[in-house]
PDB file of C-alpha atoms in Angstrom:
ATOM      1  CA  MET A   1     -12.903   1.070  -9.994  1.00  0.00           C
ATOM      2  CA  ARG A   2     -11.730  -1.343  -7.357  1.00  0.00           C
ATOM      3  CA  ALA A   3      -8.950  -3.905  -7.400  1.00  0.00           C
ATOM      4  CA  SER A   4     -10.090  -7.398  -8.271  1.00  0.00           C
ATOM      5  CA  THR A   5      -9.579 -10.256  -5.846  1.00  0.00           C
ATOM      6  CA  SER A   6      -7.313 -11.840  -8.439  1.00  0.00           C
ATOM      7  CA  ILE A   7      -4.880  -8.912  -8.616  1.00  0.00           C
ATOM      8  CA  LYS A   8      -4.771  -8.631  -4.836  1.00  0.00           C
ATOM      9  CA  GLU A   9      -3.697 -12.262  -4.623  1.00  0.00           C
ATOM     10  CA  GLN A  10      -1.118 -11.783  -7.379  1.00  0.00           C
ATOM     11  CA  MET A  11       0.241  -8.679  -5.660  1.00  0.00           C
ATOM     12  CA  LYS A  12       0.626 -10.603  -2.417  1.00  0.00           C
ATOM     13  CA  GLN A  13       2.642 -13.232  -4.286  1.00  0.00           C
ATOM     14  CA  TRP A  14       4.790 -10.633  -6.050  1.00  0.00           C
ATOM     15  CA  GLU A  15       5.405  -8.655  -2.870  1.00  0.00           C
ATOM     16  CA  GLY A  16       5.922 -11.662  -0.638  1.00  0.00           C
ATOM     17  CA  LEU A  17       5.145 -11.601   3.066  1.00  0.00           C
ATOM     18  CA  SER A  18       7.602 -10.490   5.693  1.00  0.00           C
ATOM     19  CA  LEU A  19       6.468 -10.315   9.290  1.00  0.00           C
ATOM     20  CA  LYS A  20       9.714  -8.536  10.201  1.00  0.00           C
ATOM     21  CA  SER A  21      10.778  -5.210   8.732  1.00  0.00           C
ATOM     22  CA  TYR A  22      13.580  -5.206   6.183  1.00  0.00           C
ATOM     23  CA  ARG A  23      15.179  -2.867   3.690  1.00  0.00           C
ATOM     24  CA  CYS A  24      13.952  -3.591   0.169  1.00  0.00           C
ATOM     25  CA  PRO A  25      16.390  -3.419  -2.779  1.00  0.00           C
ATOM     26  CA  ALA A  26      15.576   0.296  -3.108  1.00  0.00           C
ATOM     27  CA  GLY A  27      16.706   0.792   0.514  1.00  0.00           C
ATOM     28  CA  VAL A  28      13.229   1.477   1.928  1.00  0.00           C
ATOM     29  CA  TRP A  29      12.034  -0.076   5.191  1.00  0.00           C
ATOM     30  CA  THR A  30       9.264  -2.526   4.311  1.00  0.00           C
ATOM     31  CA  ILE A  31       7.009  -4.977   6.146  1.00  0.00           C
ATOM     32  CA  GLY A  32       4.006  -7.187   5.443  1.00  0.00           C
ATOM     33  CA  TYR A  33       3.031  -7.314   1.779  1.00  0.00           C
ATOM     34  CA  GLY A  34       5.264  -4.497   0.582  1.00  0.00           C
ATOM     35  CA  HIS A  35       4.054  -1.876   3.052  1.00  0.00           C
ATOM     36  CA  THR A  36       6.329   1.149   3.366  1.00  0.00           C
ATOM     37  CA  GLY A  37       6.026   4.430   5.206  1.00  0.00           C
ATOM     38  CA  ALA A  38       7.075   6.334   8.289  1.00  0.00           C
ATOM     39  CA  ASP A  39       5.317   3.742  10.448  1.00  0.00           C
ATOM     40  CA  VAL A  40       7.794   1.023   9.368  1.00  0.00           C
ATOM     41  CA  THR A  41      10.841   0.955  11.614  1.00  0.00           C
ATOM     42  CA  PRO A  42      13.891  -1.280  12.020  1.00  0.00           C
ATOM     43  CA  ASP A  43      13.244  -4.387  14.152  1.00  0.00           C
ATOM     44  CA  MET A  44       9.471  -4.071  13.704  1.00  0.00           C
ATOM     45  CA  GLU A  45       7.398  -7.270  13.802  1.00  0.00           C
ATOM     46  CA  ILE A  46       3.735  -7.842  12.927  1.00  0.00           C
ATOM     47  CA  SER A  47       1.318 -10.767  12.755  1.00  0.00           C
ATOM     48  CA  ARG A  48      -0.169 -12.286   9.606  1.00  0.00           C
ATOM     49  CA  ALA A  49      -3.505 -10.715  10.505  1.00  0.00           C
ATOM     50  CA  ALA A  50      -1.876  -7.300  10.842  1.00  0.00           C
ATOM     51  CA  ALA A  51      -0.109  -7.769   7.485  1.00  0.00           C
ATOM     52  CA  SER A  52      -3.448  -8.552   5.826  1.00  0.00           C
ATOM     53  CA  ALA A  53      -5.131  -5.553   7.454  1.00  0.00           C
ATOM     54  CA  ILE A  54      -2.308  -3.221   6.424  1.00  0.00           C
ATOM     55  CA  PHE A  55      -2.439  -4.577   2.873  1.00  0.00           C
ATOM     56  CA  GLY A  56      -6.188  -3.900   2.738  1.00  0.00           C
ATOM     57  CA  SER A  57      -5.646  -0.336   3.949  1.00  0.00           C
ATOM     58  CA  ASP A  58      -2.837   0.190   1.447  1.00  0.00           C
ATOM     59  CA  ILE A  59      -4.986  -1.081  -1.437  1.00  0.00           C
ATOM     60  CA  ALA A  60      -7.794   1.304  -0.435  1.00  0.00           C
ATOM     61  CA  ARG A  61      -5.304   4.190  -0.262  1.00  0.00           C
ATOM     62  CA  PHE A  62      -3.955   3.414  -3.733  1.00  0.00           C
ATOM     63  CA  GLU A  63      -7.462   3.041  -5.164  1.00  0.00           C
ATOM     64  CA  SER A  64      -8.285   6.502  -3.780  1.00  0.00           C
ATOM     65  CA  GLY A  65      -5.027   7.905  -5.102  1.00  0.00           C
ATOM     66  CA  LEU A  66      -5.600   6.498  -8.583  1.00  0.00           C
ATOM     67  CA  ALA A  67      -9.188   7.734  -8.857  1.00  0.00           C
ATOM     68  CA  PRO A  68      -8.347  11.361  -9.736  1.00  0.00           C
ATOM     69  CA  VAL A  69      -5.329  10.334 -11.834  1.00  0.00           C
ATOM     70  CA  LEU A  70      -7.422   8.022 -14.013  1.00  0.00           C
ATOM     71  CA  ALA A  71     -10.634  10.091 -13.979  1.00  0.00           C
ATOM     72  CA  GLY A  72     -12.333  10.040 -17.366  1.00  0.00           C
ATOM     73  CA  VAL A  73     -10.229   7.140 -18.686  1.00  0.00           C
ATOM     74  CA  GLU A  74     -12.282   4.068 -19.595  1.00  0.00           C
ATOM     75  CA  LEU A  75     -10.356   1.006 -18.499  1.00  0.00           C
ATOM     76  CA  THR A  76     -11.047  -2.688 -18.443  1.00  0.00           C
ATOM     77  CA  GLN A  77     -10.704  -4.458 -15.110  1.00  0.00           C
ATOM     78  CA  GLY A  78      -7.387  -5.948 -16.245  1.00  0.00           C
ATOM     79  CA  GLN A  79      -6.006  -2.573 -17.278  1.00  0.00           C
ATOM     80  CA  TYR A  80      -6.998  -1.046 -13.947  1.00  0.00           C
ATOM     81  CA  ASP A  81      -5.597  -3.969 -11.958  1.00  0.00           C
ATOM     82  CA  ALA A  82      -2.248  -3.791 -13.744  1.00  0.00           C
ATOM     83  CA  LEU A  83      -1.965  -0.040 -13.173  1.00  0.00           C
ATOM     84  CA  LEU A  84      -2.885  -0.425  -9.505  1.00  0.00           C
ATOM     85  CA  SER A  85      -0.244  -3.116  -9.020  1.00  0.00           C
ATOM     86  CA  LEU A  86       2.422  -1.037 -10.745  1.00  0.00           C
ATOM     87  CA  SER A  87       1.626   2.110  -8.774  1.00  0.00           C
ATOM     88  CA  TYR A  88       1.552   0.116  -5.518  1.00  0.00           C
ATOM     89  CA  ASN A  89       5.064  -1.089  -6.244  1.00  0.00           C
ATOM     90  CA  ILE A  90       6.679   2.088  -7.637  1.00  0.00           C
ATOM     91  CA  GLY A  91       4.602   4.654  -5.726  1.00  0.00           C
ATOM     92  CA  LEU A  92       1.867   7.001  -6.897  1.00  0.00           C
ATOM     93  CA  GLU A  93       4.209   9.919  -7.524  1.00  0.00           C
ATOM     94  CA  ALA A  94       6.459   7.910  -9.813  1.00  0.00           C
ATOM     95  CA  PHE A  95       3.405   6.549 -11.611  1.00  0.00           C
ATOM     96  CA  LYS A  96       1.946  10.037 -12.073  1.00  0.00           C
ATOM     97  CA  GLY A  97       5.101  11.129 -13.904  1.00  0.00           C
ATOM     98  CA  SER A  98       5.384   8.052 -16.101  1.00  0.00           C
ATOM     99  CA  THR A  99       5.215   7.777 -19.864  1.00  0.00           C
ATOM    100  CA  LEU A 100       3.029   4.741 -19.257  1.00  0.00           C
ATOM    101  CA  LEU A 101       0.355   6.910 -17.611  1.00  0.00           C
ATOM    102  CA  ARG A 102       0.613   9.526 -20.361  1.00  0.00           C
ATOM    103  CA  LYS A 103      -0.040   6.784 -22.933  1.00  0.00           C
ATOM    104  CA  VAL A 104      -2.935   5.343 -20.922  1.00  0.00           C
ATOM    105  CA  LYS A 105      -4.577   8.754 -20.730  1.00  0.00           C
ATOM    106  CA  ALA A 106      -4.166   9.259 -24.484  1.00  0.00           C
ATOM    107  CA  ASN A 107      -5.446   5.796 -25.430  1.00  0.00           C
ATOM    108  CA  PRO A 108      -5.654   2.934 -22.914  1.00  0.00           C
ATOM    109  CA  ASN A 109      -5.684   0.448 -25.805  1.00  0.00           C
ATOM    110  CA  ASP A 110      -2.405   1.698 -27.315  1.00  0.00           C
ATOM    111  CA  SER A 111      -0.496  -1.435 -28.276  1.00  0.00           C
ATOM    112  CA  THR A 112       2.792   0.035 -26.957  1.00  0.00           C
ATOM    113  CA  ILE A 113       1.576   0.260 -23.354  1.00  0.00           C
ATOM    114  CA  PRO A 114       2.423  -3.316 -22.287  1.00  0.00           C
ATOM    115  CA  ALA A 115       6.077  -2.703 -23.215  1.00  0.00           C
ATOM    116  CA  GLU A 116       6.124   0.354 -20.924  1.00  0.00           C
ATOM    117  CA  PHE A 117       5.803  -1.912 -17.874  1.00  0.00           C
ATOM    118  CA  SER A 118       9.231  -3.381 -18.636  1.00  0.00           C
ATOM    119  CA  ARG A 119      10.864   0.004 -18.089  1.00  0.00           C
ATOM    120  CA  TRP A 120      10.155  -0.271 -14.339  1.00  0.00           C
ATOM    121  CA  VAL A 121      12.524  -3.123 -13.445  1.00  0.00           C
ATOM    122  CA  TYR A 122      15.332  -1.263 -11.692  1.00  0.00           C
ATOM    123  CA  ALA A 123      16.089  -0.513  -8.039  1.00  0.00           C
ATOM    124  CA  GLN A 124      19.031   1.762  -7.365  1.00  0.00           C
ATOM    125  CA  GLY A 125      20.207   1.264 -10.949  1.00  0.00           C
ATOM    126  CA  LYS A 126      20.174  -2.538 -10.783  1.00  0.00           C
ATOM    127  CA  LYS A 127      17.858  -4.627 -12.940  1.00  0.00           C
ATOM    128  CA  LEU A 128      16.075  -7.050 -10.611  1.00  0.00           C
ATOM    129  CA  PRO A 129      14.813 -10.420 -11.897  1.00  0.00           C
ATOM    130  CA  GLY A 130      11.846 -10.256  -9.521  1.00  0.00           C
ATOM    131  CA  LEU A 131      10.761  -6.941 -11.004  1.00  0.00           C
ATOM    132  CA  VAL A 132      11.231  -8.260 -14.542  1.00  0.00           C
ATOM    133  CA  ALA A 133       8.869 -11.135 -13.723  1.00  0.00           C
ATOM    134  CA  ARG A 134       6.368  -8.879 -11.966  1.00  0.00           C
ATOM    135  CA  ARG A 135       6.254  -6.374 -14.831  1.00  0.00           C
ATOM    136  CA  ALA A 136       5.754  -9.185 -17.342  1.00  0.00           C
ATOM    137  CA  GLY A 137       2.866 -10.392 -15.191  1.00  0.00           C
ATOM    138  CA  GLU A 138       1.374  -6.904 -14.940  1.00  0.00           C
ATOM    139  CA  ALA A 139       1.657  -6.410 -18.713  1.00  0.00           C
ATOM    140  CA  LYS A 140      -0.129  -9.736 -19.206  1.00  0.00           C
ATOM    141  CA  VAL A 141      -2.915  -8.648 -16.827  1.00  0.00           C
ATOM    142  CA  TYR A 142      -3.166  -5.302 -18.676  1.00  0.00           C
ATOM    143  CA  VAL A 143      -4.002  -6.987 -21.991  1.00  0.00           C
ATOM    144  CA  ALA A 144      -5.874  -9.995 -20.612  1.00  0.00           C
ATOM    145  CA  ASP A 145      -9.412  -8.806 -21.222  1.00  0.00           C
ATOM    146  CA  ASN A 146      -8.926  -6.455 -24.174  1.00  0.00           C
TER     147      ASN A 146
END
């Protein structure tokens, strides 16, 4: 599957846009629409066009990373979009080890899955209101077309 245009726009809103690098609440250097990695350095600056290009590359990377993880699982577009957004924000490795993923693999329509999103609202042990709102939004997307 591929990310819908709708979730990409929502992710941009949730991530926000920063044309200058900064440390996110988890202490990770970040730029653009939530881009992290070894290529992000202190005092880095990019253009809006570069931020959009990086975001597109990041989405493609996460789609590729999710493909083997979700192989054989039949998902709706909303379910896929919500899982992509979550994994983009918490990282593929964290997502791969999550109870949420275990439940999705067992039964993507399990009624307890939306509540699992709310477990991912902490950065360095602090509950962040922005993550609470994002996870509520992702849970809503997950069940939207069921």
